[in-house]
Short mmCIF file of C-alpha atoms in Angstrom, two decimals:
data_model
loop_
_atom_site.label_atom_id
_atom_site.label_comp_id
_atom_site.label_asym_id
_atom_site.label_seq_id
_atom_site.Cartn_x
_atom_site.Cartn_y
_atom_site.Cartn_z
CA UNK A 1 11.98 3.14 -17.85
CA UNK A 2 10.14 4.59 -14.58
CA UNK A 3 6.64 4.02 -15.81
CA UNK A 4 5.47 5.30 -11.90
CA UNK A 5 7.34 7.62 -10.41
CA UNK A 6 7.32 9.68 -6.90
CA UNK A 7 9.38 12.79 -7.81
CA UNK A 8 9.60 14.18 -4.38
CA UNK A 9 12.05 11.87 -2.27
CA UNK A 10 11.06 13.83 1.11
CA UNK A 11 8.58 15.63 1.92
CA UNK A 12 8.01 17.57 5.86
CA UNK A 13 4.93 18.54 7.32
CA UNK A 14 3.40 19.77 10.75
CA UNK A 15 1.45 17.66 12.74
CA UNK A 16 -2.18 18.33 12.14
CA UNK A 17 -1.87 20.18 8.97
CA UNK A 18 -2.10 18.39 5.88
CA UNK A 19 0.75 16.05 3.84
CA UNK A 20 0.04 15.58 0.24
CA UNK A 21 1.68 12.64 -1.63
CA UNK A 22 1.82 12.61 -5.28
CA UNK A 23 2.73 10.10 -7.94
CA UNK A 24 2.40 10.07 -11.68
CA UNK A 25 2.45 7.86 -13.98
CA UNK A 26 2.99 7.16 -18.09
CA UNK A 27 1.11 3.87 -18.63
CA UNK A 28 -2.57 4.60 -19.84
CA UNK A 29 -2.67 0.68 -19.26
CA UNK A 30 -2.68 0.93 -15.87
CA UNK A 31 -6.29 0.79 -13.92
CA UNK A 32 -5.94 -0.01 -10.58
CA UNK A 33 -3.86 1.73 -8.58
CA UNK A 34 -2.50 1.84 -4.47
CA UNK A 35 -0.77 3.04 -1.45
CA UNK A 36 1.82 1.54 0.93
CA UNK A 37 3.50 2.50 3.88
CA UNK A 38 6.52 1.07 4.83
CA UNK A 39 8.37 1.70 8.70
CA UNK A 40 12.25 1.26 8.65
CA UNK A 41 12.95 -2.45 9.36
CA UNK A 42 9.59 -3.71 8.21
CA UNK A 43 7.59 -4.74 5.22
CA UNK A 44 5.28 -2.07 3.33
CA UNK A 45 1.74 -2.28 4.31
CA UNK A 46 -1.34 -1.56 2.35
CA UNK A 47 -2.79 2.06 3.43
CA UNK A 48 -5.54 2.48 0.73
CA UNK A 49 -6.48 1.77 -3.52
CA UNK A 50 -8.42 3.03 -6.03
CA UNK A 51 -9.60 1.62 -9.56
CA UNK A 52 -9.56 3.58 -12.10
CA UNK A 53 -13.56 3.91 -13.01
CA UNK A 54 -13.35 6.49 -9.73
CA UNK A 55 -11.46 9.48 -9.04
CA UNK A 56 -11.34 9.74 -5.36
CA UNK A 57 -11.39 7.17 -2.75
CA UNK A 58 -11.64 7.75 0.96
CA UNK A 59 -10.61 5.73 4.53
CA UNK A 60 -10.23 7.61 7.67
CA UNK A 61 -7.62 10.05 7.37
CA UNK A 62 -6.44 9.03 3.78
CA UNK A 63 -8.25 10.19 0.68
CA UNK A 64 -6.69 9.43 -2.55
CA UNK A 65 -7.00 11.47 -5.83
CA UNK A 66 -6.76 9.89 -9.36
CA UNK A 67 -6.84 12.62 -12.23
CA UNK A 68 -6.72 9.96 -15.16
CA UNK A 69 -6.45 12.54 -17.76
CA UNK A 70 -2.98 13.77 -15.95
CA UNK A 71 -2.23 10.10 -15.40
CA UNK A 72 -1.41 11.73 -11.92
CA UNK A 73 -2.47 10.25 -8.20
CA UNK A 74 -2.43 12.06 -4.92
CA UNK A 75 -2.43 10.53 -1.21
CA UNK A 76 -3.97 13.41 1.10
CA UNK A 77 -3.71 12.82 4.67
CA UNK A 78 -5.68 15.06 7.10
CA UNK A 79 -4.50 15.52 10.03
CA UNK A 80 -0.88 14.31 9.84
CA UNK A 81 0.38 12.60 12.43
CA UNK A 82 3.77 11.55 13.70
CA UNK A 83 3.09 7.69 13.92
CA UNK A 84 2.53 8.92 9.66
CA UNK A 85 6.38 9.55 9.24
CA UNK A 86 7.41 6.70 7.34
CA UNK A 87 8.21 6.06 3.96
CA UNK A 88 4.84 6.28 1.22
CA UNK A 89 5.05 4.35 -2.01
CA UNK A 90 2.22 4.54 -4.61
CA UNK A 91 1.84 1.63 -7.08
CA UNK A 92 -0.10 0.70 -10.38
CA UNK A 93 -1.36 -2.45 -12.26
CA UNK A 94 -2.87 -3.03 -15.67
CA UNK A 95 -5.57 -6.04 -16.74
CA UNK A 96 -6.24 -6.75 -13.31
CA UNK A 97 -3.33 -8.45 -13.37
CA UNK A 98 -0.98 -9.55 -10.47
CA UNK A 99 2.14 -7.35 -10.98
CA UNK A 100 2.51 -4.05 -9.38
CA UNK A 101 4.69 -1.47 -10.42
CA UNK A 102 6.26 0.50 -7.53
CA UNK A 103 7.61 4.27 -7.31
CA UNK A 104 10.26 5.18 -6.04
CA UNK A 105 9.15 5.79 -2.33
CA UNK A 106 8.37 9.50 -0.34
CA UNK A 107 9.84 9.77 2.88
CA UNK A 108 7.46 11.53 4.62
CA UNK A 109 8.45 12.97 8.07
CA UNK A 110 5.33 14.78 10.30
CA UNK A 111 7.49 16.85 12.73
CA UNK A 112 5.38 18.55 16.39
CA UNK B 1 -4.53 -11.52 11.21
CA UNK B 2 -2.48 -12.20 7.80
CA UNK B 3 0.91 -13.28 7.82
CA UNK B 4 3.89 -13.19 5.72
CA UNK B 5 7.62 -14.58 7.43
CA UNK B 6 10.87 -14.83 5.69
CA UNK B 7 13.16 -16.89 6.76
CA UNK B 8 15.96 -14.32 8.10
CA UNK B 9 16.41 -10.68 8.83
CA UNK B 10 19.94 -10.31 7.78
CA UNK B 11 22.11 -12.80 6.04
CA UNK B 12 25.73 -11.56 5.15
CA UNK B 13 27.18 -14.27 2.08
CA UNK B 14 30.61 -14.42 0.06
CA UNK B 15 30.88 -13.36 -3.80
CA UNK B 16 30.58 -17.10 -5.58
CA UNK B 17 27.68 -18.17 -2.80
CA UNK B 18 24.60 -19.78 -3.52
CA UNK B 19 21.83 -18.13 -1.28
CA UNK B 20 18.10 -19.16 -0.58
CA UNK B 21 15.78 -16.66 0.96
CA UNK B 22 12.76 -18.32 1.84
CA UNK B 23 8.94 -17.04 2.03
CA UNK B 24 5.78 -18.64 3.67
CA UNK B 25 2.21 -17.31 4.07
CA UNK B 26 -0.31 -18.90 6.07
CA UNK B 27 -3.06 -17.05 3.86
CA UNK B 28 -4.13 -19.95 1.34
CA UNK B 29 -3.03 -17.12 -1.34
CA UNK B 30 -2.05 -18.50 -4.52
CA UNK B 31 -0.20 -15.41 -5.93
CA UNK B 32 3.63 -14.94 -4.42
CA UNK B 33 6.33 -11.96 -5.46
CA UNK B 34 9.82 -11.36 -4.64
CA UNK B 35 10.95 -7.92 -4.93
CA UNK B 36 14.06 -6.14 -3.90
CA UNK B 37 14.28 -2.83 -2.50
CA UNK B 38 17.35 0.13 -3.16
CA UNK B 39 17.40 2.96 -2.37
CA UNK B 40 16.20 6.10 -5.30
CA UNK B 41 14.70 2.61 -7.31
CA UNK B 42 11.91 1.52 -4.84
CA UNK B 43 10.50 -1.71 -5.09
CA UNK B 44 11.69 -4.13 -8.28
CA UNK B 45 9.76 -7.23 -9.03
CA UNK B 46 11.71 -10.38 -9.44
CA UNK B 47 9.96 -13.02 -9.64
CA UNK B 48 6.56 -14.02 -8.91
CA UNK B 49 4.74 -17.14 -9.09
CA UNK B 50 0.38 -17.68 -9.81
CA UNK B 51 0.36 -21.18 -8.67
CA UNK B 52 2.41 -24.03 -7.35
CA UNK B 53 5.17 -24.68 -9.83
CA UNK B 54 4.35 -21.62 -11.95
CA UNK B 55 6.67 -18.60 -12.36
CA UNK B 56 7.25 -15.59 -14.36
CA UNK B 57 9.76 -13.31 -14.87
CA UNK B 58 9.58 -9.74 -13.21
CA UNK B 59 11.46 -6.54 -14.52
CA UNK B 60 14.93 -7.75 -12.95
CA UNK B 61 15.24 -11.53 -12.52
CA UNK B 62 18.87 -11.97 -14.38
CA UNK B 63 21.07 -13.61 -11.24
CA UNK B 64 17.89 -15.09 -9.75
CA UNK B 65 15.78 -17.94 -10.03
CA UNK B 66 12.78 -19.29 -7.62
CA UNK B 67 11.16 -22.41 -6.91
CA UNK B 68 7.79 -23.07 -5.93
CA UNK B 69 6.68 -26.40 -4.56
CA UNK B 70 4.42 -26.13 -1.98
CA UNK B 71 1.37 -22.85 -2.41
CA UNK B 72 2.20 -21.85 0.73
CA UNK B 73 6.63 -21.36 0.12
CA UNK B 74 8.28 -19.27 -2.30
CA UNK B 75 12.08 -19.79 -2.40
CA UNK B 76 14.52 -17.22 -4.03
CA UNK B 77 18.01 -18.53 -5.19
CA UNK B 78 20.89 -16.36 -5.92
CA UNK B 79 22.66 -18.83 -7.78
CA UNK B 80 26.55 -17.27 -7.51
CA UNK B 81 25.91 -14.50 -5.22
CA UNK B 82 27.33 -11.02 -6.29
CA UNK B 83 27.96 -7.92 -4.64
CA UNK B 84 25.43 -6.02 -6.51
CA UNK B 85 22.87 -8.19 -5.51
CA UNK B 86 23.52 -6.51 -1.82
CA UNK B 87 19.69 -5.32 -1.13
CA UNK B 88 16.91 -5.43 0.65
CA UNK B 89 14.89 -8.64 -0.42
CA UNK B 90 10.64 -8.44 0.52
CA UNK B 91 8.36 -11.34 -0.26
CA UNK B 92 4.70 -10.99 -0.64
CA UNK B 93 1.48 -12.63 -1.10
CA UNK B 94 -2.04 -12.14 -2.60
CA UNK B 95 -5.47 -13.60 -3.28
CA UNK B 96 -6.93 -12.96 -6.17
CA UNK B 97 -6.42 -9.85 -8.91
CA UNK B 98 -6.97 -7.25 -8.60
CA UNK B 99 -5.83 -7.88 -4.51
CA UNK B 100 -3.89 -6.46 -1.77
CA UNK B 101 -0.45 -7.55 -1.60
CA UNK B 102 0.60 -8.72 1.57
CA UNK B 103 4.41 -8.18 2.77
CA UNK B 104 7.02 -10.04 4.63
CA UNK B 105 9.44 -8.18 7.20
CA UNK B 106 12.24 -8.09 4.59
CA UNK B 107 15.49 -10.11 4.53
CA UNK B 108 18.54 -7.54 4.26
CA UNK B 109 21.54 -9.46 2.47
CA UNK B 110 24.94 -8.58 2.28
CA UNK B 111 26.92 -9.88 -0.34
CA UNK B 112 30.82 -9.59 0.43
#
């Protein structure tokens, strides 16, 4: 049971144009949800969150998207670059509690 | 500057093995997670542990079991090692909920 899920497994995109990420899930439980990046060879690292009592949260280049009523998230990155290719996962927790539920990972590659 | 290390990069063990991968964070947190990592299924929780001696169950723990003595180590055990427990293995660490979860480099085990 894939309560998150990334249905796009790749995903290619110019450099300077814009990649969109997107994740959805089927747990109205969940309220807090995040973005990792993960480089081959290395652990994910945390990119960028948003709790659920907003709908659009913003650092640098990222800007995420949460359309609660779709139960659907976005990552938008603007402008891609190729240090971006790596692999995006978007996860979700309920209750503030400690467990995260992971997708299944976009492998995002920002070609020149 | 945070820090997650596990204890090897790759291990290659026989069928019938019993395996530790160990975890350590120098980041006082008290939360700890082992997750494995295949590819299509993303990241699968384990195990993860709230407090010294404490542990729960994640969404796959049958073959595993951890052990928690010290806040700063998190031990996984693969008690008779199998082939299908071949994987990437990632430890992490976090504060307090709803936090940031902080990732090791990844142990990649081979099971033979």
């Amino acid at each position: 049971d894939q309560q998150v899920k990334q249905n796009s497994p790749s995903l290619s995109v110019q450099e300077g144009r814009i990649s969109i990420l997107n994740c959805d899930y089927t747990n109205s439980m969940f309220d807090y949800f995040l973005w990792y990046k993960k480089y081959p060879a290395e652990g994910p690292t945390f990119l960028i969150s948003i709790s659920s009592i907003k709908d659009k949260n913003e650092d640098g280049r990222f800007t995420v998207f949460l359309n609660k009523s779709a139960k659907h998230l976005s990552l938008h990155i603007v402008p891609s670059q190729p240090g971006d290719s790596a692999v995006y996962f978007c996860a979700a927790s309920k209750g503030g509690g400690n467990k995260l539920t992971f997708g299944t990972g976009t492998q995002l590659k920002v070609e020149l | 500057d945070v820090k997650v290390t596990q204890s090897s990069r790759y291990l290659v063990k026989r069928t019938g093995e019993k395996v530790f991968l160990e975890c350590v964070q120098d980041m006082d947190h008290e939360n700890m997670f082992w997750y494995r990592q295949d590819p299509g299924l993303g990241l699968r929780l384990i195990y993860f542990s709230y407090d010294v001696k404490m542990k729960e169950k994640g969404d796959i723990p049958e073959g595993y079991s951890v052990s928690r003595e010290k806040k700063e180590r998190f031990s996984l055990i693969l008690e008779s090692a199998s082939t299908n427990q071949t994987s990437m293995y990632l430890c992490a660490s976090s504060k307090v909920v709803p936090d940031t979860q902080y990732f090791g480099p990844g142990t990649r085990l081979t099971v033979l």
